[in-house]
PDB file of C-alpha atoms in Angstrom:
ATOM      1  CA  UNK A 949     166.235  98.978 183.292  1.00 44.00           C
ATOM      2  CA  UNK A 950     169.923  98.933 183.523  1.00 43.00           C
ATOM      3  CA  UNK A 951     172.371  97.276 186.176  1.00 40.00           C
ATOM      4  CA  UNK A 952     175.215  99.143 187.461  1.00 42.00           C
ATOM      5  CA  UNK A 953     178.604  98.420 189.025  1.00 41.00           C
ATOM      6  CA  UNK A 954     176.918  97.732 192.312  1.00 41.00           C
ATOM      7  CA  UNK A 955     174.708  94.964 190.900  1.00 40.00           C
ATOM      8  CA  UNK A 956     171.366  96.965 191.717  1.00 41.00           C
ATOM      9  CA  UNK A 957     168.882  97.184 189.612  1.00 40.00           C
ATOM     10  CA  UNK A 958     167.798 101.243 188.528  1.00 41.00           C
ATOM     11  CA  UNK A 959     164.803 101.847 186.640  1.00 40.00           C
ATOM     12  CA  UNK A 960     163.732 104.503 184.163  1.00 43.00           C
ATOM     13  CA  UNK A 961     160.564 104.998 182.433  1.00 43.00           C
ATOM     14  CA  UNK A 962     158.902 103.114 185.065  1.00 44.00           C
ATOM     15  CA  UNK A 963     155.272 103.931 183.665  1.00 45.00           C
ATOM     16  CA  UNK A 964     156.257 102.869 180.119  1.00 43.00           C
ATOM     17  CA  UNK A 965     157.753  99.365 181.571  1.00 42.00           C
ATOM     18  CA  UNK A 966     154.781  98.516 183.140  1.00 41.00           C
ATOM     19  CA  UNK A 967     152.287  99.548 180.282  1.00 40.00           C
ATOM     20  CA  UNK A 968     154.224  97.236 178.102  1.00 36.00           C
ATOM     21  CA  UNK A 969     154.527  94.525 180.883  1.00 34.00           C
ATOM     22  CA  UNK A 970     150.656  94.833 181.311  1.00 41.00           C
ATOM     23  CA  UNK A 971     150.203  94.496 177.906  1.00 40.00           C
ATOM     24  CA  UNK A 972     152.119  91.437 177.587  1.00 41.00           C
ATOM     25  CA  UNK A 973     150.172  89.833 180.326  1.00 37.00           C
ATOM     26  CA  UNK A 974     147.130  89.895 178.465  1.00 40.00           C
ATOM     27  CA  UNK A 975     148.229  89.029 175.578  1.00 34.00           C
ATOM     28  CA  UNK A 976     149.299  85.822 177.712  1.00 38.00           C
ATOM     29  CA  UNK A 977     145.841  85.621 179.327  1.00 35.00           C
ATOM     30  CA  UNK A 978     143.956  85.729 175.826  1.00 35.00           C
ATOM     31  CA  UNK A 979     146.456  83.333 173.844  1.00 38.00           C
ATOM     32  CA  UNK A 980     145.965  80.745 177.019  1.00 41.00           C
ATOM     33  CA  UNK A 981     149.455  79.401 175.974  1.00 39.00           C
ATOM     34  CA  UNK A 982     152.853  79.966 175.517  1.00 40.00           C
ATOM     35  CA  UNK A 983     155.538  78.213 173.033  1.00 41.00           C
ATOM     36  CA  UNK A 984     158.894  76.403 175.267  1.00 44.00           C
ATOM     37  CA  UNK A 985     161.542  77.019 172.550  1.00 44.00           C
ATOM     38  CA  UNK A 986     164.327  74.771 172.495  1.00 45.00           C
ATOM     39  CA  UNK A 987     166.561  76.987 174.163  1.00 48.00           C
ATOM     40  CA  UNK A 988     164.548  77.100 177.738  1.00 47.00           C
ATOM     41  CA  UNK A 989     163.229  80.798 176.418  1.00 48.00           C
ATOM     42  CA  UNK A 990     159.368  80.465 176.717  1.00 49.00           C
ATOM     43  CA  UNK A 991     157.712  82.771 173.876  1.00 48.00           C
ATOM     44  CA  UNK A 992     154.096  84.036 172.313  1.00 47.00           C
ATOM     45  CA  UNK A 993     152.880  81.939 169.768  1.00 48.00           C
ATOM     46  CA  UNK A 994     151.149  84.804 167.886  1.00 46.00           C
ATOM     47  CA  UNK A 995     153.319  87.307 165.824  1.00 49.00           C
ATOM     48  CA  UNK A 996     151.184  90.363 165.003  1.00 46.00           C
ATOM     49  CA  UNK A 997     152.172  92.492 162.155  1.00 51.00           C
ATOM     50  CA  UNK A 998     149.999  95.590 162.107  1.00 49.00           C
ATOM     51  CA  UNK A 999     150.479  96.769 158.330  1.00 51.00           C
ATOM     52  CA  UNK A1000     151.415 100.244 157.185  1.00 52.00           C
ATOM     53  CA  UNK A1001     150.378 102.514 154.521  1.00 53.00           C
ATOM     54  CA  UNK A1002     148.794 101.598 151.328  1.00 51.00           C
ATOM     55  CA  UNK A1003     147.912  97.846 150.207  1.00 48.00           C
ATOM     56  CA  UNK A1004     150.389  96.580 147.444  1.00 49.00           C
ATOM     57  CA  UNK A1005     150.037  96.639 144.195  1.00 49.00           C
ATOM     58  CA  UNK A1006     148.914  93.026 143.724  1.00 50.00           C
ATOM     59  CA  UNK A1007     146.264  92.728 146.237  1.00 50.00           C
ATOM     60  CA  UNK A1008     144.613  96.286 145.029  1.00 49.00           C
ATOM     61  CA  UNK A1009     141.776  95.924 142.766  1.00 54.00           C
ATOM     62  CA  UNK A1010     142.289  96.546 139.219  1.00 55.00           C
ATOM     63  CA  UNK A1011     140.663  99.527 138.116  1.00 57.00           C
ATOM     64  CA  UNK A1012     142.371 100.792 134.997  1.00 60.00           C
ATOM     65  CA  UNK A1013     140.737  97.275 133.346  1.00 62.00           C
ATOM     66  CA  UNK A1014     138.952  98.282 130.033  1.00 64.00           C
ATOM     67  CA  UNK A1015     135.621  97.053 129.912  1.00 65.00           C
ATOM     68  CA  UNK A1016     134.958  93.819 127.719  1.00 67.00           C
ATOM     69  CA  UNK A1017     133.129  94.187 124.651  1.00 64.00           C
ATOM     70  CA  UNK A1018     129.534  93.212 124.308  1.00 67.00           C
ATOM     71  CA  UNK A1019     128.775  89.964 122.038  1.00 67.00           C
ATOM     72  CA  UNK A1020     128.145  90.755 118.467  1.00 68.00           C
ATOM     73  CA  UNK A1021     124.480  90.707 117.834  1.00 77.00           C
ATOM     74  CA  UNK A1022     123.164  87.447 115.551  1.00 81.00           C
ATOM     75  CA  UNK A1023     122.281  88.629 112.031  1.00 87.00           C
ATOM     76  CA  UNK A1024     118.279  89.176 111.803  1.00 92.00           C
ATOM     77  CA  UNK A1025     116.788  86.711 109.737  1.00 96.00           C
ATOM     78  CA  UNK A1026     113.835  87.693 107.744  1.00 98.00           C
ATOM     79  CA  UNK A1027     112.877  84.544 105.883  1.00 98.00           C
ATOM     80  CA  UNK A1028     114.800  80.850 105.438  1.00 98.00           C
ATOM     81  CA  UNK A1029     113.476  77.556 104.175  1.00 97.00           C
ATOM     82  CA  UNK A1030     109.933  76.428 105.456  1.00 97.00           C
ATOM     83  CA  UNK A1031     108.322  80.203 105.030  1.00 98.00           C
ATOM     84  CA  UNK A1032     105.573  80.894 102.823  1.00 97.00           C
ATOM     85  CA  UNK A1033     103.658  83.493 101.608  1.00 95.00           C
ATOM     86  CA  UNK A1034     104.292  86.999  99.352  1.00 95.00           C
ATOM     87  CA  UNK A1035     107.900  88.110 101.023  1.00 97.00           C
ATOM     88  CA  UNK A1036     109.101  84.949  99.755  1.00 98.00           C
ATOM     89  CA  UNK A1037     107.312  85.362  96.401  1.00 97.00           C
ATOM     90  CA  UNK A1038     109.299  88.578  96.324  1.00 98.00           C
ATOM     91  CA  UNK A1039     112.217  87.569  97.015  1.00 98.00           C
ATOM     92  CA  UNK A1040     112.352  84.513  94.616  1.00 98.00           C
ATOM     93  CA  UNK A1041     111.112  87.354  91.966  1.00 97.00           C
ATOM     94  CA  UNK A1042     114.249  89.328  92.627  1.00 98.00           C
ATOM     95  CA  UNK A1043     116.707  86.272  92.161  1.00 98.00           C
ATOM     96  CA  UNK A1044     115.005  85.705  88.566  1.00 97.00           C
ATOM     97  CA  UNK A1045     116.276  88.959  87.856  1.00 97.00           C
ATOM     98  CA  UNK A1046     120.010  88.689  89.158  1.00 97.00           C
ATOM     99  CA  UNK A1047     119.752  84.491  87.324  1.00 97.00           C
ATOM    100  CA  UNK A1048     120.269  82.891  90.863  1.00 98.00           C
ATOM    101  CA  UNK A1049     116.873  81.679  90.231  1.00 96.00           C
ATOM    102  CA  UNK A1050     114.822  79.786  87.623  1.00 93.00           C
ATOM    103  CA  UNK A1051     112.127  78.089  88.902  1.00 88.00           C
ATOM    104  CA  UNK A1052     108.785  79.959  90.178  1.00 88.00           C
ATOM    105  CA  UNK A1053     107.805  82.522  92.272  1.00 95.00           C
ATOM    106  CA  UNK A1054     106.455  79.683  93.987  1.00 93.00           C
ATOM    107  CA  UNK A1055     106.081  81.196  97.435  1.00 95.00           C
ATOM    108  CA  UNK A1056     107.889  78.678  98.886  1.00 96.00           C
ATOM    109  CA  UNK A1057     111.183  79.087 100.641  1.00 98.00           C
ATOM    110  CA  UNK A1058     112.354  75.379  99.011  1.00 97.00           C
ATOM    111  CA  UNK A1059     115.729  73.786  98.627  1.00 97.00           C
ATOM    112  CA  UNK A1060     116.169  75.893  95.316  1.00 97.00           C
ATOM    113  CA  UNK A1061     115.880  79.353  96.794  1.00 98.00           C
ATOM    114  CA  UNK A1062     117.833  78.134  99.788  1.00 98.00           C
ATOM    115  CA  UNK A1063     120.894  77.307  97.029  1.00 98.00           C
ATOM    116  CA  UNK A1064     119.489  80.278  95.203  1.00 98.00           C
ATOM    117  CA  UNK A1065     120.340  82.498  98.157  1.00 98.00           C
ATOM    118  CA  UNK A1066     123.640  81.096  99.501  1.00 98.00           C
ATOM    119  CA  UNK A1067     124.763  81.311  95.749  1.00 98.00           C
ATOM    120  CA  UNK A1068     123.978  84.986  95.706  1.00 98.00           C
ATOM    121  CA  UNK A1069     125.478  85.771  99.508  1.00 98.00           C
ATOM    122  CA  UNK A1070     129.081  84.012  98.182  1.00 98.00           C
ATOM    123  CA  UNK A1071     129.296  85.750  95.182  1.00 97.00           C
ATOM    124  CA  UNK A1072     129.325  88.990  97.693  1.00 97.00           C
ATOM    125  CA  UNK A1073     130.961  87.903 100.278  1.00 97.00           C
ATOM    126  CA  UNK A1074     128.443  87.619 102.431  1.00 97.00           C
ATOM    127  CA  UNK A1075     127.933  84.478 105.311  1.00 97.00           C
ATOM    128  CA  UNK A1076     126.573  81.496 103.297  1.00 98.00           C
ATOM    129  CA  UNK A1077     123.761  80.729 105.470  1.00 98.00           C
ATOM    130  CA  UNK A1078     121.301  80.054 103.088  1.00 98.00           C
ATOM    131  CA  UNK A1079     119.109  82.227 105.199  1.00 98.00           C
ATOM    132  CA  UNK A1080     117.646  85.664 104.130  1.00 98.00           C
ATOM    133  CA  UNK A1081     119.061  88.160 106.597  1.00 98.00           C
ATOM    134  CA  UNK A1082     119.001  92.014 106.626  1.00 97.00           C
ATOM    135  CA  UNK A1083     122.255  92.395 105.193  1.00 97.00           C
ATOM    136  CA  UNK A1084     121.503  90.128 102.212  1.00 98.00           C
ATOM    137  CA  UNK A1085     118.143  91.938 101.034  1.00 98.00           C
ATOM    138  CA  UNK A1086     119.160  94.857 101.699  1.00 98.00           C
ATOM    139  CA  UNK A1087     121.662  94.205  99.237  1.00 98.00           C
ATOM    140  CA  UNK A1088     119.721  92.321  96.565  1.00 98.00           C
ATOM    141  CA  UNK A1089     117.055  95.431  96.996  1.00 98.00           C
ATOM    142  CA  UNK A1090     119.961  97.603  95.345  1.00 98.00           C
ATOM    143  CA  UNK A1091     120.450  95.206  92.727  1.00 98.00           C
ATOM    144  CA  UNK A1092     116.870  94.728  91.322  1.00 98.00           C
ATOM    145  CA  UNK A1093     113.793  96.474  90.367  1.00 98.00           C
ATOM    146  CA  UNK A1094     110.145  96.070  92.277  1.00 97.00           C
ATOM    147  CA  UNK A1095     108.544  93.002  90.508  1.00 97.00           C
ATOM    148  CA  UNK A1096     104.643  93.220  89.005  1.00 95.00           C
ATOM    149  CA  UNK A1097     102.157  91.186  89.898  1.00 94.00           C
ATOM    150  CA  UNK A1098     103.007  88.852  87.362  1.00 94.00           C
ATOM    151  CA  UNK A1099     106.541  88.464  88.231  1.00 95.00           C
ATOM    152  CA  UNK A1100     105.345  87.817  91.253  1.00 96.00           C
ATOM    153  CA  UNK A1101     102.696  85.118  89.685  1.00 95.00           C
ATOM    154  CA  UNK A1102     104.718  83.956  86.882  1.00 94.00           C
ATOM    155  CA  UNK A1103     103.594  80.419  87.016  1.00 91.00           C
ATOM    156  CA  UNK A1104     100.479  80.883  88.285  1.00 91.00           C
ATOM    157  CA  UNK A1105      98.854  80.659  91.850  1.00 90.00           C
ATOM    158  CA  UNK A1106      97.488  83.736  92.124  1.00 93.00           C
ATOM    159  CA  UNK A1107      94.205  84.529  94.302  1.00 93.00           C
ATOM    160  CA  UNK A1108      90.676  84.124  91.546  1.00 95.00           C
ATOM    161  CA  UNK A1109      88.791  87.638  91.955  1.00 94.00           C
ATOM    162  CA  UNK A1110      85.166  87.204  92.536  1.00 96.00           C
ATOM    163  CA  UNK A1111      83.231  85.540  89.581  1.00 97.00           C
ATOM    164  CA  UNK A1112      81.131  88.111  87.677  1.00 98.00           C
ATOM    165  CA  UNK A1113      77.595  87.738  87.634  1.00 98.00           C
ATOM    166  CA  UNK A1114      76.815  85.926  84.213  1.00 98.00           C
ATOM    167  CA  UNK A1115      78.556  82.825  86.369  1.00 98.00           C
ATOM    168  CA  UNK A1116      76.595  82.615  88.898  1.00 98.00           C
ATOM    169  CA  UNK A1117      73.877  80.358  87.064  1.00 97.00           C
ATOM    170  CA  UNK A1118      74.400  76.994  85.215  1.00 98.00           C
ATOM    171  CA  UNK A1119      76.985  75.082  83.752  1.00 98.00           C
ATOM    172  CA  UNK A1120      80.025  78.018  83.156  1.00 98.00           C
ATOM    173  CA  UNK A1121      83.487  78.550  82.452  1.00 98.00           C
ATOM    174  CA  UNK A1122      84.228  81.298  83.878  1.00 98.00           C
ATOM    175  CA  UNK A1123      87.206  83.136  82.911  1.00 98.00           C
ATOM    176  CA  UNK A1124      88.944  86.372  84.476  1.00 98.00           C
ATOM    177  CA  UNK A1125      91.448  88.705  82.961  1.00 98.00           C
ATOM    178  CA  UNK A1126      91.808  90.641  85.732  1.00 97.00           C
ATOM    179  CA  UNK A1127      93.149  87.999  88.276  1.00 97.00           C
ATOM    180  CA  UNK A1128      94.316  85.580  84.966  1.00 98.00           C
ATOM    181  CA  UNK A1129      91.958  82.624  86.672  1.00 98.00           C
ATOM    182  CA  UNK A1130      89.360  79.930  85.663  1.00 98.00           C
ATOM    183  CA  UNK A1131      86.851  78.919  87.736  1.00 98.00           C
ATOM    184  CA  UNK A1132      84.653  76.023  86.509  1.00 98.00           C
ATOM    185  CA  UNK A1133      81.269  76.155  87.901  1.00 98.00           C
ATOM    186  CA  UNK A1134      78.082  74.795  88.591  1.00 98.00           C
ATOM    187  CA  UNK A1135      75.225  76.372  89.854  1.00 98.00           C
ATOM    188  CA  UNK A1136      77.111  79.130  91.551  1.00 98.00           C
ATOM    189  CA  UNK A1137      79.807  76.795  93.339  1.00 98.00           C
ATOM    190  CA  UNK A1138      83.383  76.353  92.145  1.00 98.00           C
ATOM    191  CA  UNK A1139      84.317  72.881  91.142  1.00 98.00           C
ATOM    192  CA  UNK A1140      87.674  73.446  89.638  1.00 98.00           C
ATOM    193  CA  UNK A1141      89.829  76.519  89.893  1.00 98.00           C
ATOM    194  CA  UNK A1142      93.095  76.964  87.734  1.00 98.00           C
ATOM    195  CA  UNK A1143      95.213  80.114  86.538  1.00 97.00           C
ATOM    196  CA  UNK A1144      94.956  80.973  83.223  1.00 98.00           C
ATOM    197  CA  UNK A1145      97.162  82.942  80.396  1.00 98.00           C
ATOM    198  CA  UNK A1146      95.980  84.754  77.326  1.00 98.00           C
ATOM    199  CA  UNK A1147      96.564  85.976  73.891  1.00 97.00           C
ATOM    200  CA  UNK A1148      99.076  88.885  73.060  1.00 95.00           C
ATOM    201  CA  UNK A1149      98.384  91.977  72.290  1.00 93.00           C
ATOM    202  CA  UNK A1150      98.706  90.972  68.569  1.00 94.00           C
ATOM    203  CA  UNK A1151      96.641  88.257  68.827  1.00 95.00           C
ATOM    204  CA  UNK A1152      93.971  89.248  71.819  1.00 97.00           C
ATOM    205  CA  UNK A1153      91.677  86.619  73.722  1.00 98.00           C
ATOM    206  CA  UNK A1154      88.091  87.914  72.874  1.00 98.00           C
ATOM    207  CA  UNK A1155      85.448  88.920  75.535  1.00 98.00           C
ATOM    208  CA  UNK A1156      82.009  88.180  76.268  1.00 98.00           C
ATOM    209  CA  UNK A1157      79.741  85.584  76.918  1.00 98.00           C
ATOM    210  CA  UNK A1158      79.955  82.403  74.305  1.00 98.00           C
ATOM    211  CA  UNK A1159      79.105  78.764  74.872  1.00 98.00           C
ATOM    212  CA  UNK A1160      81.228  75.894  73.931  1.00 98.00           C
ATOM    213  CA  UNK A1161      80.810  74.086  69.834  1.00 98.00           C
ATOM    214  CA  UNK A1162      83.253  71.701  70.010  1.00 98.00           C
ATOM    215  CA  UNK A1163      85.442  69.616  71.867  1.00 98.00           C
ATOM    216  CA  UNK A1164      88.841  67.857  71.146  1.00 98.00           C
ATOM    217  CA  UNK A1165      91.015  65.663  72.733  1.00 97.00           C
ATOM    218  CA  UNK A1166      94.082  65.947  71.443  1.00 97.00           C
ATOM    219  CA  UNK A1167      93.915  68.784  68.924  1.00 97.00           C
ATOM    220  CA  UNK A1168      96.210  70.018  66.755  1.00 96.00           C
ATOM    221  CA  UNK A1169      96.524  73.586  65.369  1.00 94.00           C
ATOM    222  CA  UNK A1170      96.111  73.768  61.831  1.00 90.00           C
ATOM    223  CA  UNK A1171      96.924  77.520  61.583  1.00 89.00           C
ATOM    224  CA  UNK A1172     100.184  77.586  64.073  1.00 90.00           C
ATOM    225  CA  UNK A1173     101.035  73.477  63.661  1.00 91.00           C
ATOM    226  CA  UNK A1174     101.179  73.252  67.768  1.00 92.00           C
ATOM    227  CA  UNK A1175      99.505  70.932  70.174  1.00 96.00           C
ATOM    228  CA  UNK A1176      96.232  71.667  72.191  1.00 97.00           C
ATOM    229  CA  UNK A1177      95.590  69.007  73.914  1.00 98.00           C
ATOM    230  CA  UNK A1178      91.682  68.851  75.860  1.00 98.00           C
ATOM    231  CA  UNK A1179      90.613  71.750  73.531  1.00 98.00           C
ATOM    232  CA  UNK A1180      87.591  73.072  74.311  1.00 98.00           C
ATOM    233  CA  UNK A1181      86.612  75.855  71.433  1.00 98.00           C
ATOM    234  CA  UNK A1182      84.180  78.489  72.153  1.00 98.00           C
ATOM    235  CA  UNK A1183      84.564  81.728  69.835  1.00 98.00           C
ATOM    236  CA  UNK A1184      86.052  80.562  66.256  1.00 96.00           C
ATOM    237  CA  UNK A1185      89.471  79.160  66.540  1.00 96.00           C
ATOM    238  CA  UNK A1186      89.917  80.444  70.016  1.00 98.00           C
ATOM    239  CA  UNK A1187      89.785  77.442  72.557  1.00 98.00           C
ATOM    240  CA  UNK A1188      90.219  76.722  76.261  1.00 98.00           C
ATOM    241  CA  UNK A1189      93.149  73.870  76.589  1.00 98.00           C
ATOM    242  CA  UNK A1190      96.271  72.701  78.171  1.00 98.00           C
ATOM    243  CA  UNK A1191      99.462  74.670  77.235  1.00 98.00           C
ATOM    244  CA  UNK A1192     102.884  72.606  77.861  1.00 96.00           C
ATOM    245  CA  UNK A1193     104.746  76.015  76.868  1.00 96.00           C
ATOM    246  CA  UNK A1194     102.098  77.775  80.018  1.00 96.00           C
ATOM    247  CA  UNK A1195     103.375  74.797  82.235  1.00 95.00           C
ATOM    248  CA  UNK A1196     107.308  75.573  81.075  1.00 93.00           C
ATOM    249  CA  UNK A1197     107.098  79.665  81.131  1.00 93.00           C
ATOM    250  CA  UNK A1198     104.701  80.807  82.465  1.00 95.00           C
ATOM    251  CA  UNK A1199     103.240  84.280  82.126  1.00 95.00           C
ATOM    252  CA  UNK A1200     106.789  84.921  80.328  1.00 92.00           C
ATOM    253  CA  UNK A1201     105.037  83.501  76.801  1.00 94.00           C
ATOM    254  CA  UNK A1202     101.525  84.257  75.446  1.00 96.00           C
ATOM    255  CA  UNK A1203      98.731  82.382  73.354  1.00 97.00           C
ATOM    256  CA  UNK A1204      97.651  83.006  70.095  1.00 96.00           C
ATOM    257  CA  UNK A1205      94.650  84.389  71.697  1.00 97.00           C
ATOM    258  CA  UNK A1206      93.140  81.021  73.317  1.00 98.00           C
ATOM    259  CA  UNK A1207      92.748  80.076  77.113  1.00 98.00           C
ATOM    260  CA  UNK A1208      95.890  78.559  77.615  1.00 98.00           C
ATOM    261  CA  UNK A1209      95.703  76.067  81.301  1.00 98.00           C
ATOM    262  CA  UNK A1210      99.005  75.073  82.991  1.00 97.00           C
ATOM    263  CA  UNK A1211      97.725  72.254  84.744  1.00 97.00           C
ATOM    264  CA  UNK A1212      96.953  68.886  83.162  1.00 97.00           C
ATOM    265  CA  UNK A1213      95.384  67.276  85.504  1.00 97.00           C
ATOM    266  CA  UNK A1214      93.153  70.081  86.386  1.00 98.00           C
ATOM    267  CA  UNK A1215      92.221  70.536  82.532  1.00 98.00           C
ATOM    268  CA  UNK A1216      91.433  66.896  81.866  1.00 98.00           C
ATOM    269  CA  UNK A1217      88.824  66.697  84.598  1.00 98.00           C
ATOM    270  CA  UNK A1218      87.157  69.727  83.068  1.00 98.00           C
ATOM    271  CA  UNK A1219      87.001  68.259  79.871  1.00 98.00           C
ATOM    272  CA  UNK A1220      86.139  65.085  81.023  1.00 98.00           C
ATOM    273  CA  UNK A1221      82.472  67.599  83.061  1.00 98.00           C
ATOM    274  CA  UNK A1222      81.745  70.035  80.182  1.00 98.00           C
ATOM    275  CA  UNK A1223      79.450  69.823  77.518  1.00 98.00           C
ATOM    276  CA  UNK A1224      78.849  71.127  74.391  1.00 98.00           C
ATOM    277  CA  UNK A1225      76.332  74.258  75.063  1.00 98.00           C
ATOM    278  CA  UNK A1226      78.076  74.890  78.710  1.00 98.00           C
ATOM    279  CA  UNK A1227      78.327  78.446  78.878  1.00 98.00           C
ATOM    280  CA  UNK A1228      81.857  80.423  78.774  1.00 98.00           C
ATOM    281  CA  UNK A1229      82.425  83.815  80.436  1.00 98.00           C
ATOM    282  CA  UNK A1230      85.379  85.662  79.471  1.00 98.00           C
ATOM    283  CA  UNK A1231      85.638  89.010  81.753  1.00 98.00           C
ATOM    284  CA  UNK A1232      87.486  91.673  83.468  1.00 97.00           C
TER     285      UNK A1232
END
C-alpha cells in the first residue's frame, strides 16, 4: 500500500494483502487475545519461529559415543573354606608339595588351607582371597605332580574295602593292605574301624590268619627301644598298637613290620574288647 501526493491510498498486490490480513485474523480468533503494549500499539502474544535446516549440534543425539565396556566377570571359585570331600584332599596334597601346607590331606577346606592358599596366591601375585579360583589351580597344577592315593590319605581316613571272608565269623581283627584299614569285628558287624600303616619293605607286615598270644599295655620294644603302647602281638614280635610317630607322619614313616594305629582312643577301646585267642586277619 503506498500513499501518494494526493493523500489517496493505491494498492498493489491486493491478493497477497489480504491473504496475509486473513491470516492474521485467525491467528487473532485462535489466540482469543491480544497484548496492549505500552505505547497504544495492540500486538500477538505468540511469536512463532518456524526453524530451518538441521537441529544443532547440542540437541542432536550423540552417535559417535563408544559403547561402554561390559563388567569384568567375578573369578570362578572352585572350592573355599567349608568344602569337603576329594578336590579338597587334592588340593591340600598339592600345597604339601610346594610347603604351603603341613598338616593333612584332611579333606577339609579349614583355616590352615585357607592361609595355605592366600600364602601361595601372594607369593604370585595373585588376589589374596583365600579362595581356590581357576586362575590359582590352574597355576598350582603347573607347579606339582598328580598325588597317589596315599598322598592323598597321608594321615589316614581313607574308605575300609570290604572285609574278606575269614572275618565274617567271630571275634576278628581284621586287617587290610589294600585300603591300609582295621576293622574290629564281631560276628560279622564292625565295632571299631581305624586306618592302619605297615612295615617297610625291609621289614614287611606278615599275612595270613593268626590269633592274638599276648597283650600289653604299655610295651616297650626290646629290639628297636621304642614305645608300643596297647600292644596286641599276634605273629612273633609283630603286634597291633598305637604309633605316636603314625599319629605325627603319617603314611610318610613305616613300622618295623607291626600294625601301627594312629588313633588312641580308638586303639584303647580295642584293647580294652579283645582277648587272647581273638582271631587276626591280615589281607589284601
Amino acid at each position: 500500500m503506498r500513499i501518494g501526493d494526493t493523500g489517496k491510498v493505491r494498492t498493489r498486490g491486493k491478493g497477497r494483502s489480504t491473504a496475509v490480513l486473513a491470516a492474521g485474523a485467525t491467528l487473532t480468533v485462535l489466540c482469543g487475545c491480544t497484548v496492549q503494549a505500552s505505547d497504544g500499539e495492540r500486538h500477538s502474544p505468540v511469536h512463532i519461529e518456524v526453524p530451518s535446516g538441521a537441529p544443532s549440534a547440542k540437541s542432536a543425539p550423540p552417535d559417535d559415543k563408544p559403547p561402554s565396556a561390559p563388567a569384568a566377570a567375578a573369578p570362578v571359585v572352585l572350592w573355599q573354606s567349608g568344602d569337603t570331600g576329594r578336590d579338597v584332599r587334592e588340593l591340600q596334597a598339592r600345597l604339601r608339595q610346594v610347603a604351603w601346607l603341613f598338616d593333612g590331606p584332611t579333606g577339609i577346606y579349614d583355616d590352615l588351607t585357607e592361609r595355605a592358599v592366600k600364602g601361595f596366591q601372594g607369593k604370585r601375585g595373585l588376589p589374596e582371597t583365600g579362595r581356590t579360583d581357576q586362575a590359582t589351580w590352574d597355576r598350582l597344577l603347573k607347579m606339582t605332580r598328580e598325588p597317589g592315593t596315599w598322598d592323598l590319605y597321608l594321615m589316614g581316613g581313607q574308605p575300609a574295602d570290604a572285609p574278606d571272608a575269614r572275618c565274617l565269623t567271630g571275634r576278628v581283627l581284621c586287617i587290610s593292605k589294600t585300603s591300609r584299614t582295621l576293622r574290629w569285628m564281631v560276628d560279622g558287624r564292625t565295632v571299631v574301624e581305624v586306618p592302619v600303616r605297615f612295615g617297610s619293605q625291609y621289614t614287611p607286615t606278615r599275612e595270613g590268619e593268626f590269633t592274638v598270644y599276648w597283650k600289653s599295655r604299655n610295651h616297650v620294644s626290646t629290639l628297636y627301644d621304642s614305645s608300643m603302647p596297647y600292644a596286641m602281638f599276634f605273629s612273633g614280635g609283630q603286634a597291633v598298637h598305637y604309633s605316636s610317630d603314625f599319629a605325627a607322619r603319617g603314611y610318610a614313616g613305616a613300622s618295623h613290620g607291626c600294625v601301627n594305629v594312629s588313633d588312641e582312643r580308638a586303639i584303647a577301646q580295642m584293647f580294652a574288647e579283645v582277648r587272647n585267642g581273638d582271631k587276626v586277619v591280615v589281607h589284601w
